Amino acid sequence: MRKTRKRKRSFRRVKWLALILVVIIAVAFGCYAAIKGNPSSHEIGDTDHQIVHVMIMGVDSRKDDVGRSDTLMVASIDQTAEKAALLSIPRDTRVAIEGHGYDKVNHAYAYGGHKLTQKSVEHLLGVPMDHYIIIDTKSFERIIDAIGGVDIDVEKRMHYEDPWDDNGGLVIDLYPGEQHMDGKKAIQYVRYRDGEGDIGRIGRQQKFMKAVMAQVLSPEILPRLPDIVKEVSSAVKTDMSVTDLLSFAKQMKTYQANGLEAQMVPGQPAYHKDISYWIPDITDVRELMASALDLTLTTQAEEEAQAAEDKYDADLPKDLKMLAHKTNGSTKLTGQDAKDEEDKPMKPEEISVMVINSSGIDGAGAEVAAVLQRKGFIISGVETGKTNANPITTITTSTRNTDVFYGMPFACVIRDGGSSNQAVVNIGRDYKKKGN
């Protein structure tokens, strides 16, 4: 079993669909206690507790492609204790996919839709999914607008431009502070990308969910709930009925009052052949699911979890490179970044760096990551970018840290504009790999 490691995660592009499912959770959340049917037969804790597990997916659908699950969560509802927990599964999580070996969990949808994704999730978590909800990308704006928008305290300056994204370019331009967001503004918030990868993305998911919950539970919204639920139900694919969704109005406040535990799969970032993965700690995640509902694993469940982890670890590629220590799975609903107390440069060991290989040279990402690691920087992930997208290698970080990156053994341009404890190295066509 992998022991304690520090939280870091690979940097990934955040598409705007990634947060759509939290709207569904907020709107449909309370209904699960009233869902007709049999709860999971394999309980994660005490056998007298009736627990329902719901898999929730945000899917990146395309005209010429089945798409992938861009966001994946599991809601666990203890009907006996009237308590619920939410588990976010990073989309880069390396899992066993039936018929396809080990791959990222978000690839399961492309291979076999929600049914194959469900099998992969069940294999990872050790419990069956009782229901599913699938949300397509196109419905986000109208759902947010249907509830009248949300109030979000934007935690930092968010500016990002991607001319290759969104069929004409994506521009995100938000300033810090409390603000009311309609669907268009909310899309900018949930799409923002930075060096925190899935950890930062999941923190914003849960912060956004909290804001939606507050809006849905406001007195002025309650009379409009039937119309809102119908709007939401038309935007999703699920095995639950509109009647089930409507039943949440009488249940939601009870579950919110009892607390909503929001967690992510504990694990460790790693990369293999320039591809980033999230390596889950299987025993920890199963214990986390139980403890979030104030339960404990049965002896049988503990033994099964350890056996599953032993096999998983044995199947890891020998040349897989771990990037940081393990997270404990906890995430805050607020998603607030720590405020800088001073402007002096940080130490390399305090800065998380994402490496994006856009050079078209195999192995360049791993080579640069190794250089940065030797200098003391924390590597949060290695990704493959669009080949030939950047003619020169760039390093983007906060103004306070630009001097820290001078003296690299490769040509680069250092730009300011990142978060205080993060940096992004984008390898361009000018990069010369050692030996070339």
Short mmCIF file of C-alpha atoms in Angstrom, two decimals, residues 102-255:
data_model
loop_
_atom_site.label_atom_id
_atom_site.label_comp_id
_atom_site.label_asym_id
_atom_site.label_seq_id
_atom_site.Cartn_x
_atom_site.Cartn_y
_atom_site.Cartn_z
CA TYR A 102 -5.53 -0.04 -18.03
CA ASP A 103 -6.32 3.47 -19.27
CA LYS A 104 -7.63 6.82 -18.09
CA VAL A 105 -11.13 6.52 -16.67
CA ASN A 106 -12.47 9.21 -19.01
CA HIS A 107 -11.60 6.98 -21.99
CA ALA A 108 -14.08 4.33 -20.83
CA TYR A 109 -17.00 6.35 -22.16
CA ALA A 110 -15.45 6.49 -25.64
CA TYR A 111 -14.88 2.73 -25.54
CA GLY A 112 -18.29 1.67 -24.27
CA GLY A 113 -20.49 4.52 -23.05
CA HIS A 114 -21.82 4.91 -19.54
CA LYS A 115 -22.17 1.15 -19.01
CA LEU A 116 -18.44 0.52 -19.43
CA THR A 117 -17.63 3.61 -17.36
CA GLN A 118 -19.90 2.28 -14.64
CA LYS A 119 -18.08 -1.06 -14.61
CA SER A 120 -14.73 0.71 -14.28
CA VAL A 121 -15.98 2.89 -11.43
CA GLU A 122 -17.49 -0.10 -9.62
CA HIS A 123 -14.21 -1.98 -9.96
CA LEU A 124 -12.29 0.96 -8.51
CA LEU A 125 -14.63 1.73 -5.62
CA GLY A 126 -15.81 -1.77 -4.78
CA VAL A 127 -19.52 -0.86 -4.73
CA PRO A 128 -22.22 -1.06 -7.43
CA MET A 129 -23.77 2.06 -8.91
CA ASP A 130 -27.56 2.14 -8.45
CA HIS A 131 -28.30 5.01 -10.83
CA TYR A 132 -26.57 7.23 -13.35
CA ILE A 133 -26.88 10.77 -14.68
CA ILE A 134 -25.21 11.94 -17.91
CA ILE A 135 -24.97 15.63 -18.79
CA ASP A 136 -24.08 16.91 -22.24
CA THR A 137 -21.98 20.01 -22.79
CA LYS A 138 -24.62 22.14 -24.51
CA SER A 139 -26.97 22.45 -21.56
CA PHE A 140 -24.79 24.31 -19.07
CA GLU A 141 -25.75 27.88 -19.93
CA ARG A 142 -29.49 27.35 -20.01
CA ILE A 143 -29.48 25.47 -16.70
CA ILE A 144 -27.56 28.24 -14.95
CA ASP A 145 -29.84 30.85 -16.50
CA ALA A 146 -32.90 28.81 -15.50
CA ILE A 147 -32.01 29.15 -11.82
CA GLY A 148 -31.29 32.86 -12.22
CA GLY A 149 -27.50 32.65 -12.20
CA VAL A 150 -25.18 32.15 -9.23
CA ASP A 151 -23.11 34.30 -6.89
CA ILE A 152 -19.41 33.41 -6.94
CA ASP A 153 -16.49 34.99 -5.11
CA VAL A 154 -13.80 34.68 -7.78
CA GLU A 155 -10.67 33.85 -5.84
CA LYS A 156 -8.07 35.32 -8.19
CA ARG A 157 -7.53 36.99 -11.53
CA MET A 158 -8.49 34.54 -14.25
CA HIS A 159 -7.28 35.34 -17.73
CA TYR A 160 -6.74 32.78 -20.42
CA GLU A 161 -6.86 32.71 -24.22
CA ASP A 162 -6.77 29.65 -26.44
CA PRO A 163 -7.09 30.45 -30.16
CA TRP A 164 -7.29 26.74 -31.02
CA ASP A 165 -10.21 25.96 -28.73
CA ASP A 166 -13.95 26.35 -29.21
CA ASN A 167 -14.05 26.69 -33.01
CA GLY A 168 -12.78 30.23 -33.11
CA GLY A 169 -11.04 30.69 -29.82
CA LEU A 170 -11.73 30.78 -26.12
CA VAL A 171 -11.25 33.89 -23.99
CA ILE A 172 -11.64 33.84 -20.20
CA ASP A 173 -11.42 37.21 -18.49
CA LEU A 174 -12.55 37.39 -14.86
CA TYR A 175 -11.44 39.63 -12.02
CA PRO A 176 -11.32 38.64 -8.34
CA GLY A 177 -14.24 39.44 -6.06
CA GLU A 178 -17.89 38.63 -5.43
CA GLN A 179 -20.05 38.71 -8.57
CA HIS A 180 -23.31 37.40 -9.98
CA MET A 181 -22.77 35.13 -12.97
CA ASP A 182 -25.17 34.20 -15.72
CA GLY A 183 -24.55 31.13 -17.84
CA LYS A 184 -21.94 32.77 -20.06
CA LYS A 185 -19.88 34.08 -17.13
CA ALA A 186 -20.23 30.80 -15.25
CA ILE A 187 -18.77 28.96 -18.24
CA GLN A 188 -15.68 31.16 -18.03
CA TYR A 189 -15.25 30.36 -14.34
CA VAL A 190 -15.57 26.61 -14.72
CA ARG A 191 -13.36 26.46 -17.82
CA TYR A 192 -10.47 28.36 -16.30
CA ARG A 193 -7.29 26.31 -16.35
CA ASP A 194 -4.15 26.65 -14.25
CA GLY A 195 -1.29 24.59 -12.92
CA GLU A 196 -3.33 22.91 -10.19
CA GLY A 197 -4.83 20.43 -12.64
CA ASP A 198 -7.69 18.30 -11.36
CA ILE A 199 -7.13 19.30 -7.74
CA GLY A 200 -7.80 22.95 -8.57
CA ARG A 201 -10.59 22.00 -10.96
CA ILE A 202 -12.32 19.84 -8.37
CA GLY A 203 -12.00 22.59 -5.77
CA ARG A 204 -13.81 24.94 -8.15
CA GLN A 205 -16.40 22.26 -8.89
CA GLN A 206 -17.28 21.97 -5.25
CA LYS A 207 -17.21 25.72 -4.68
CA PHE A 208 -19.52 26.17 -7.66
CA MET A 209 -21.82 23.43 -6.37
CA LYS A 210 -22.10 25.22 -3.03
CA ALA A 211 -23.12 28.42 -4.82
CA VAL A 212 -25.74 26.57 -6.87
CA MET A 213 -27.10 24.87 -3.75
CA ALA A 214 -27.47 28.26 -2.07
CA GLN A 215 -29.30 29.65 -5.09
CA VAL A 216 -31.63 26.67 -5.46
CA LEU A 217 -32.55 26.78 -1.77
CA SER A 218 -33.27 30.51 -1.76
CA PRO A 219 -36.94 31.41 -1.01
CA GLU A 220 -37.52 33.10 -4.36
CA ILE A 221 -36.48 29.96 -6.25
CA LEU A 222 -38.72 27.43 -4.49
CA PRO A 223 -41.97 28.35 -6.31
CA ARG A 224 -40.17 27.84 -9.64
CA LEU A 225 -38.66 24.47 -8.77
CA PRO A 226 -41.06 22.32 -10.86
CA ASP A 227 -40.21 24.29 -14.01
CA ILE A 228 -36.50 24.26 -13.20
CA VAL A 229 -36.46 20.51 -12.61
CA LYS A 230 -38.26 19.92 -15.91
CA GLU A 231 -35.65 22.09 -17.65
CA VAL A 232 -32.86 20.14 -15.99
CA SER A 233 -34.41 16.75 -16.73
CA SER A 234 -34.65 17.62 -20.42
CA ALA A 235 -30.92 18.35 -20.45
CA VAL A 236 -29.73 15.07 -19.00
CA LYS A 237 -29.85 11.36 -19.66
CA THR A 238 -30.72 9.34 -16.57
CA ASP A 239 -32.55 6.27 -15.34
CA MET A 240 -34.44 8.45 -12.82
CA SER A 241 -37.84 9.98 -13.52
CA VAL A 242 -38.94 13.61 -13.35
CA THR A 243 -41.08 12.59 -10.38
CA ASP A 244 -37.96 11.44 -8.57
CA LEU A 245 -36.26 14.73 -9.35
CA LEU A 246 -39.24 16.76 -8.13
CA SER A 247 -39.22 14.95 -4.80
CA PHE A 248 -35.99 16.64 -3.82
CA ALA A 249 -37.69 19.85 -2.64
CA LYS A 250 -38.81 18.19 0.59
CA GLN A 251 -35.51 16.38 1.12
CA MET A 252 -32.75 18.76 0.11
CA LYS A 253 -32.65 20.97 3.19
CA THR A 254 -32.39 17.95 5.49
CA TYR A 255 -29.36 16.61 3.63
#
